[in-house]
Amino acid sequence: MQSTKIEELRGRIWSGRTGREDLVQRVANSLRDLILSGQLQPGNKLAGEAKLAAELQVSRPSLREAIRILAQEGLLDVRHGVGTFVIAGGRRMTGSLELMRSMTDMIRDSGGEPSCRDLQITREVADEELRKQLELPEGGEVARIERVRLVDDRPFVWANEYIVLDERKVTFEAVSSFDGRSLYRFMREDLEIVVSHSQSALEAVPATAMVAQRLDMPRRAPLLRMSEVHRDADHRAVLLSVNYHNSEVIRFTSMRWGMPL
């Protein structure tokens, strides 16, 4: 845990009375606040009991009891012989599978602040899988947009998006002007491509070492991988997105109807 967070946590704990019962609750409340605000993120490991108790100027039994409370609440994972890890916290969002919505708008509607990092835009010849998904001829090209999406400065999606290039309508130079904002809005306003509908597939996958590094989370942590082919009003495939979502931050729901009698 960073020294600034230790100082903040210690300040929260010692801002009230010092009775043992109150102290345990204040330690638990202060840690909970840091977790739920996203300052301590899933996968973060707390310092060892003796070190953390000394840094917070509390007894080890008081700290142990506070950690037990948060473990029961599902916020901490105590792995004996390994350490104590944050397993939940921060902003949670819900997306509907029935409605195509900009992730930017979804974040703002939840009260969060959207941003991105590690934005890269490259020109690629579509491989066999891309040609199949986007119905491209051999030699067909795409512009790949890769970025890590953040909510309140917390990474939660590794996004890979492939826009079909057509030198008569959609050039790589035009796509290169993308600055990380809503891709749907960019396509509509700058490329004059209106996405009409899409077909998506959602599956649970473990984070590989590469994805875990990009999203600042433990290796093999649970992710939601969504692959989605977007089409225009003429049913032409114009965009393929393959996005890896941190399932601690976002979930997806769908409406299901009964079979007609």
mmCIF file of C-alpha atoms in Angstrom:
data_model
loop_
_atom_site.group_PDB
_atom_site.id
_atom_site.type_symbol
_atom_site.label_atom_id
_atom_site.label_comp_id
_atom_site.label_asym_id
_atom_site.label_seq_id
_atom_site.Cartn_x
_atom_site.Cartn_y
_atom_site.Cartn_z
ATOM 1 C CA MET A 1 0.000 0.000 0.000
ATOM 2 C CA GLN A 2 1.407 3.418 -0.952
ATOM 3 C CA SER A 3 2.610 5.719 1.828
ATOM 4 C CA THR A 4 0.020 8.376 0.909
ATOM 5 C CA LYS A 5 -2.787 5.835 1.369
ATOM 6 C CA ILE A 6 -1.269 4.701 4.689
ATOM 7 C CA GLU A 7 -1.230 8.300 5.909
ATOM 8 C CA GLU A 8 -4.822 8.863 4.780
ATOM 9 C CA LEU A 9 -5.968 5.624 6.382
ATOM 10 C CA ARG A 10 -4.177 6.411 9.646
ATOM 11 C CA GLY A 11 -5.734 9.882 9.677
ATOM 12 C CA ARG A 12 -9.233 8.447 9.208
ATOM 13 C CA ILE A 13 -8.737 5.904 11.987
ATOM 14 C CA TRP A 14 -7.414 8.314 14.599
ATOM 15 C CA SER A 15 -9.871 11.120 13.950
ATOM 16 C CA GLY A 16 -12.231 9.792 16.674
ATOM 17 C CA ARG A 17 -12.147 8.126 20.078
ATOM 18 C CA THR A 18 -9.745 5.324 20.979
ATOM 19 C CA GLY A 19 -11.881 2.683 22.704
ATOM 20 C CA ARG A 20 -11.048 -0.793 21.342
ATOM 21 C CA GLU A 21 -14.551 -1.500 20.023
ATOM 22 C CA ASP A 22 -14.686 1.882 18.291
ATOM 23 C CA LEU A 23 -11.153 1.415 16.978
ATOM 24 C CA VAL A 24 -11.939 -1.912 15.290
ATOM 25 C CA GLN A 25 -14.974 -0.375 13.612
ATOM 26 C CA ARG A 26 -13.019 2.702 12.527
ATOM 27 C CA VAL A 27 -10.289 0.551 10.986
ATOM 28 C CA ALA A 28 -12.929 -1.470 9.131
ATOM 29 C CA ASN A 29 -14.847 1.643 8.049
ATOM 30 C CA SER A 30 -11.698 3.411 6.852
ATOM 31 C CA LEU A 31 -10.495 0.423 4.827
ATOM 32 C CA ARG A 32 -13.988 -0.054 3.405
ATOM 33 C CA ASP A 33 -14.108 3.583 2.266
ATOM 34 C CA LEU A 34 -10.793 3.222 0.409
ATOM 35 C CA ILE A 35 -12.024 0.042 -1.297
ATOM 36 C CA LEU A 36 -15.449 1.347 -2.304
ATOM 37 C CA SER A 37 -13.989 4.630 -3.574
ATOM 38 C CA GLY A 38 -11.638 2.682 -5.849
ATOM 39 C CA GLN A 39 -8.464 3.938 -4.134
ATOM 40 C CA LEU A 40 -7.752 0.319 -3.220
ATOM 41 C CA GLN A 41 -8.516 -1.780 -6.282
ATOM 42 C CA PRO A 42 -9.251 -5.472 -6.791
ATOM 43 C CA GLY A 43 -5.993 -7.399 -6.698
ATOM 44 C CA ASN A 44 -4.201 -4.918 -4.421
ATOM 45 C CA LYS A 45 -2.379 -6.747 -1.632
ATOM 46 C CA LEU A 46 -2.353 -5.309 1.885
ATOM 47 C CA ALA A 47 0.885 -5.189 3.816
ATOM 48 C CA GLY A 48 1.513 -8.003 6.295
ATOM 49 C CA GLU A 49 -0.393 -7.855 9.567
ATOM 50 C CA ALA A 50 2.551 -6.805 11.758
ATOM 51 C CA LYS A 51 3.773 -4.127 9.336
ATOM 52 C CA LEU A 52 0.312 -2.699 8.607
ATOM 53 C CA ALA A 53 -0.643 -2.625 12.297
ATOM 54 C CA ALA A 54 2.567 -0.722 13.096
ATOM 55 C CA GLU A 55 2.025 1.741 10.236
ATOM 56 C CA LEU A 56 -1.567 2.404 11.332
ATOM 57 C CA GLN A 57 -0.571 2.549 15.010
ATOM 58 C CA VAL A 58 -3.160 -0.054 16.009
ATOM 59 C CA SER A 59 -2.811 -3.417 17.704
ATOM 60 C CA ARG A 60 -2.617 -6.576 15.631
ATOM 61 C CA PRO A 61 -5.815 -8.008 17.225
ATOM 62 C CA SER A 62 -7.735 -4.823 16.282
ATOM 63 C CA LEU A 63 -6.464 -4.954 12.705
ATOM 64 C CA ARG A 64 -7.147 -8.697 12.471
ATOM 65 C CA GLU A 65 -10.755 -8.199 13.615
ATOM 66 C CA ALA A 66 -11.305 -5.341 11.123
ATOM 67 C CA ILE A 67 -9.961 -7.492 8.286
ATOM 68 C CA ARG A 68 -12.235 -10.351 9.387
ATOM 69 C CA ILE A 69 -15.251 -8.011 9.149
ATOM 70 C CA LEU A 70 -14.347 -6.921 5.615
ATOM 71 C CA ALA A 71 -13.639 -10.506 4.563
ATOM 72 C CA GLN A 72 -17.151 -11.467 5.709
ATOM 73 C CA GLU A 73 -18.523 -8.581 3.621
ATOM 74 C CA GLY A 74 -16.745 -9.941 0.561
ATOM 75 C CA LEU A 75 -14.342 -7.015 0.211
ATOM 76 C CA LEU A 76 -11.130 -8.777 1.256
ATOM 77 C CA ASP A 77 -9.754 -12.225 0.531
ATOM 78 C CA VAL A 78 -7.530 -13.604 3.309
ATOM 79 C CA ARG A 79 -5.228 -16.281 1.897
ATOM 80 C CA HIS A 80 -3.329 -17.874 4.750
ATOM 81 C CA GLY A 81 0.371 -18.007 4.045
ATOM 82 C CA VAL A 82 -0.051 -15.732 1.009
ATOM 83 C CA GLY A 83 -1.606 -12.439 2.116
ATOM 84 C CA THR A 84 -4.776 -10.348 2.156
ATOM 85 C CA PHE A 85 -6.141 -9.044 -1.151
ATOM 86 C CA VAL A 86 -8.834 -6.597 -2.201
ATOM 87 C CA ILE A 87 -11.456 -8.500 -4.187
ATOM 88 C CA ALA A 88 -14.214 -5.946 -4.765
ATOM 89 C CA GLY A 89 -14.903 -2.255 -4.709
ATOM 90 C CA GLY A 90 -15.197 0.880 -6.783
ATOM 91 C CA ARG A 91 -17.963 1.838 -9.170
ATOM 92 C CA ARG A 92 -20.203 -0.931 -10.521
ATOM 93 C CA MET A 93 -22.062 -0.588 -13.820
ATOM 94 C CA THR A 94 -24.745 -2.599 -15.580
ATOM 95 C CA GLY A 95 -25.138 -2.818 -19.350
ATOM 96 C CA SER A 96 -28.031 -4.251 -21.332
ATOM 97 C CA LEU A 97 -27.325 -6.747 -24.110
ATOM 98 C CA GLU A 98 -30.513 -5.681 -25.916
ATOM 99 C CA LEU A 99 -29.397 -2.097 -26.487
ATOM 100 C CA MET A 100 -26.258 -0.851 -28.233
ATOM 101 C CA ARG A 101 -24.973 1.951 -26.044
ATOM 102 C CA SER A 102 -21.793 3.939 -26.033
ATOM 103 C CA MET A 103 -19.596 2.860 -23.127
ATOM 104 C CA THR A 104 -18.771 6.541 -22.680
ATOM 105 C CA ASP A 105 -22.454 7.335 -22.120
ATOM 106 C CA MET A 106 -22.865 4.332 -19.830
ATOM 107 C CA ILE A 107 -19.995 5.520 -17.636
ATOM 108 C CA ARG A 108 -21.362 9.058 -17.433
ATOM 109 C CA ASP A 109 -24.875 7.816 -16.645
ATOM 110 C CA SER A 110 -23.422 5.901 -13.687
ATOM 111 C CA GLY A 111 -21.848 9.117 -12.385
ATOM 112 C CA GLY A 112 -18.329 8.182 -13.475
ATOM 113 C CA GLU A 113 -15.718 9.972 -15.551
ATOM 114 C CA PRO A 114 -14.632 8.157 -18.756
ATOM 115 C CA SER A 115 -11.114 8.260 -20.154
ATOM 116 C CA CYS A 116 -8.631 5.994 -21.912
ATOM 117 C CA ARG A 117 -4.922 5.263 -22.041
ATOM 118 C CA ASP A 118 -2.456 3.375 -24.248
ATOM 119 C CA LEU A 119 -4.350 4.369 -27.419
ATOM 120 C CA GLN A 120 -2.831 2.833 -30.546
ATOM 121 C CA ILE A 121 -4.205 2.910 -34.099
ATOM 122 C CA THR A 122 -2.620 0.643 -36.699
ATOM 123 C CA ARG A 123 -3.357 -0.443 -40.250
ATOM 124 C CA GLU A 124 -3.522 -4.205 -40.738
ATOM 125 C CA VAL A 125 -4.288 -6.739 -43.430
ATOM 126 C CA ALA A 126 -7.165 -8.807 -42.071
ATOM 127 C CA ASP A 127 -6.239 -12.352 -41.102
ATOM 128 C CA GLU A 128 -8.508 -15.309 -41.792
ATOM 129 C CA GLU A 129 -10.561 -14.857 -38.607
ATOM 130 C CA LEU A 130 -11.106 -11.137 -39.237
ATOM 131 C CA ARG A 131 -12.062 -11.799 -42.864
ATOM 132 C CA LYS A 132 -14.621 -14.334 -41.701
ATOM 133 C CA GLN A 133 -16.112 -12.060 -39.038
ATOM 134 C CA LEU A 134 -16.177 -8.942 -41.230
ATOM 135 C CA GLU A 135 -16.910 -10.738 -44.528
ATOM 136 C CA LEU A 136 -13.819 -9.303 -46.203
ATOM 137 C CA PRO A 137 -12.018 -10.545 -49.316
ATOM 138 C CA GLU A 138 -8.450 -11.787 -49.092
ATOM 139 C CA GLY A 139 -6.174 -8.776 -48.757
ATOM 140 C CA GLY A 140 -8.921 -6.682 -47.136
ATOM 141 C CA GLU A 141 -7.653 -4.127 -44.628
ATOM 142 C CA VAL A 142 -8.807 -2.839 -41.259
ATOM 143 C CA ALA A 143 -7.830 -0.069 -38.884
ATOM 144 C CA ARG A 144 -7.225 -1.542 -35.445
ATOM 145 C CA ILE A 145 -7.945 0.708 -32.469
ATOM 146 C CA GLU A 146 -6.469 -0.622 -29.245
ATOM 147 C CA ARG A 147 -6.922 1.143 -25.913
ATOM 148 C CA VAL A 148 -7.522 0.646 -22.212
ATOM 149 C CA ARG A 149 -10.762 2.243 -21.068
ATOM 150 C CA LEU A 150 -11.015 3.767 -17.597
ATOM 151 C CA VAL A 151 -13.767 4.855 -15.246
ATOM 152 C CA ASP A 152 -12.657 7.364 -12.597
ATOM 153 C CA ASP A 153 -9.037 6.620 -13.630
ATOM 154 C CA ARG A 154 -9.542 2.896 -12.968
ATOM 155 C CA PRO A 155 -8.829 0.581 -15.947
ATOM 156 C CA PHE A 156 -11.675 -1.837 -16.611
ATOM 157 C CA VAL A 157 -11.795 -2.652 -20.354
ATOM 158 C CA TRP A 158 -9.054 -3.665 -22.766
ATOM 159 C CA ALA A 159 -10.667 -2.738 -26.076
ATOM 160 C CA ASN A 160 -9.698 -3.979 -29.547
ATOM 161 C CA GLU A 161 -11.813 -2.540 -32.355
ATOM 162 C CA TYR A 162 -11.424 -3.182 -36.072
ATOM 163 C CA ILE A 163 -12.951 -0.747 -38.572
ATOM 164 C CA VAL A 164 -13.270 -1.925 -42.170
ATOM 165 C CA LEU A 165 -11.218 0.289 -44.501
ATOM 166 C CA ASP A 166 -12.537 1.370 -47.881
ATOM 167 C CA GLU A 167 -10.320 3.912 -49.622
ATOM 168 C CA ARG A 168 -13.347 5.412 -51.357
ATOM 169 C CA LYS A 169 -15.228 6.034 -48.101
ATOM 170 C CA VAL A 170 -13.244 5.143 -44.978
ATOM 171 C CA THR A 171 -9.515 5.844 -45.108
ATOM 172 C CA PHE A 172 -6.886 4.994 -42.537
ATOM 173 C CA GLU A 173 -5.989 8.687 -42.335
ATOM 174 C CA ALA A 174 -9.561 9.488 -41.293
ATOM 175 C CA VAL A 175 -9.612 6.756 -38.640
ATOM 176 C CA SER A 176 -6.218 7.951 -37.354
ATOM 177 C CA SER A 177 -7.866 11.146 -36.093
ATOM 178 C CA PHE A 178 -9.764 9.175 -33.433
ATOM 179 C CA ASP A 179 -8.889 10.627 -30.023
ATOM 180 C CA GLY A 180 -10.351 8.064 -27.632
ATOM 181 C CA ARG A 181 -13.874 9.459 -27.228
ATOM 182 C CA SER A 182 -17.048 7.502 -27.982
ATOM 183 C CA LEU A 183 -16.297 5.324 -31.012
ATOM 184 C CA TYR A 184 -19.961 5.191 -32.053
ATOM 185 C CA ARG A 185 -20.078 8.994 -32.071
ATOM 186 C CA PHE A 186 -16.770 9.251 -33.939
ATOM 187 C CA MET A 187 -17.954 6.834 -36.616
ATOM 188 C CA ARG A 188 -21.234 8.694 -37.026
ATOM 189 C CA GLU A 189 -19.864 12.239 -36.993
ATOM 190 C CA ASP A 190 -16.418 11.841 -38.571
ATOM 191 C CA LEU A 191 -16.672 8.736 -40.754
ATOM 192 C CA GLU A 192 -20.381 9.065 -41.611
ATOM 193 C CA ILE A 193 -20.988 5.444 -40.614
ATOM 194 C CA VAL A 194 -24.169 4.776 -38.670
ATOM 195 C CA VAL A 195 -24.210 1.468 -36.814
ATOM 196 C CA SER A 196 -27.685 -0.020 -37.108
ATOM 197 C CA HIS A 197 -27.440 -3.343 -35.290
ATOM 198 C CA SER A 198 -24.952 -5.910 -34.051
ATOM 199 C CA GLN A 199 -24.510 -9.523 -33.049
ATOM 200 C CA SER A 200 -22.522 -10.232 -29.910
ATOM 201 C CA ALA A 201 -21.109 -13.200 -28.025
ATOM 202 C CA LEU A 202 -20.250 -13.001 -24.326
ATOM 203 C CA GLU A 203 -18.081 -15.476 -22.456
ATOM 204 C CA ALA A 204 -16.240 -15.688 -19.147
ATOM 205 C CA VAL A 205 -12.460 -16.014 -19.488
ATOM 206 C CA PRO A 206 -9.488 -15.758 -17.104
ATOM 207 C CA ALA A 207 -7.105 -12.831 -17.488
ATOM 208 C CA THR A 208 -3.903 -13.767 -19.278
ATOM 209 C CA ALA A 209 -0.649 -12.203 -18.098
ATOM 210 C CA MET A 210 -0.846 -9.623 -20.905
ATOM 211 C CA VAL A 211 -4.451 -8.579 -20.201
ATOM 212 C CA ALA A 212 -3.879 -8.594 -16.436
ATOM 213 C CA GLN A 213 -0.983 -6.176 -16.891
ATOM 214 C CA ARG A 214 -3.067 -3.841 -19.044
ATOM 215 C CA LEU A 215 -5.964 -3.796 -16.578
ATOM 216 C CA ASP A 216 -3.852 -3.700 -13.385
ATOM 217 C CA MET A 217 -5.435 -6.875 -12.031
ATOM 218 C CA PRO A 218 -4.254 -10.336 -10.944
ATOM 219 C CA ARG A 219 -3.488 -12.964 -13.531
ATOM 220 C CA ARG A 220 -6.417 -15.374 -14.060
ATOM 221 C CA ALA A 221 -8.887 -12.896 -12.530
ATOM 222 C CA PRO A 222 -12.382 -13.289 -14.070
ATOM 223 C CA LEU A 223 -13.111 -11.283 -17.218
ATOM 224 C CA LEU A 224 -16.071 -10.929 -19.558
ATOM 225 C CA ARG A 225 -14.976 -11.183 -23.198
ATOM 226 C CA MET A 226 -17.462 -9.649 -25.624
ATOM 227 C CA SER A 227 -17.012 -10.125 -29.360
ATOM 228 C CA GLU A 228 -19.425 -8.003 -31.393
ATOM 229 C CA VAL A 229 -19.898 -7.529 -35.141
ATOM 230 C CA HIS A 230 -21.555 -4.187 -35.936
ATOM 231 C CA ARG A 231 -23.483 -3.605 -39.163
ATOM 232 C CA ASP A 232 -24.956 -0.617 -40.969
ATOM 233 C CA ALA A 233 -28.514 -0.277 -42.274
ATOM 234 C CA ASP A 234 -27.546 -2.243 -45.414
ATOM 235 C CA HIS A 235 -26.395 -5.126 -43.193
ATOM 236 C CA ARG A 236 -22.743 -4.593 -44.122
ATOM 237 C CA ALA A 237 -20.207 -5.434 -41.422
ATOM 238 C CA VAL A 238 -18.385 -2.198 -40.565
ATOM 239 C CA LEU A 239 -16.826 -2.846 -37.158
ATOM 240 C CA LEU A 240 -15.672 -5.757 -35.027
ATOM 241 C CA SER A 241 -15.029 -5.156 -31.342
ATOM 242 C CA VAL A 242 -13.307 -7.662 -29.064
ATOM 243 C CA ASN A 243 -13.340 -6.249 -25.555
ATOM 244 C CA TYR A 244 -12.222 -7.704 -22.228
ATOM 245 C CA HIS A 245 -14.227 -6.324 -19.277
ATOM 246 C CA ASN A 246 -13.292 -6.477 -15.605
ATOM 247 C CA SER A 247 -16.287 -8.325 -14.138
ATOM 248 C CA GLU A 248 -15.738 -6.572 -10.793
ATOM 249 C CA VAL A 249 -16.713 -3.294 -12.481
ATOM 250 C CA ILE A 250 -19.371 -4.139 -15.059
ATOM 251 C CA ARG A 251 -22.022 -6.769 -15.632
ATOM 252 C CA PHE A 252 -24.404 -7.346 -18.544
ATOM 253 C CA THR A 253 -28.083 -8.260 -18.384
ATOM 254 C CA SER A 254 -30.662 -9.386 -20.941
ATOM 255 C CA MET A 255 -34.448 -9.675 -21.098
ATOM 256 C CA ARG A 256 -35.763 -13.165 -21.890
ATOM 257 C CA TRP A 257 -39.313 -13.957 -22.987
ATOM 258 C CA GLY A 258 -41.258 -17.166 -22.577
ATOM 259 C CA MET A 259 -42.104 -19.324 -25.574
ATOM 260 C CA PRO A 260 -45.549 -18.538 -27.053
ATOM 261 C CA LEU A 261 -48.230 -21.077 -26.140
#
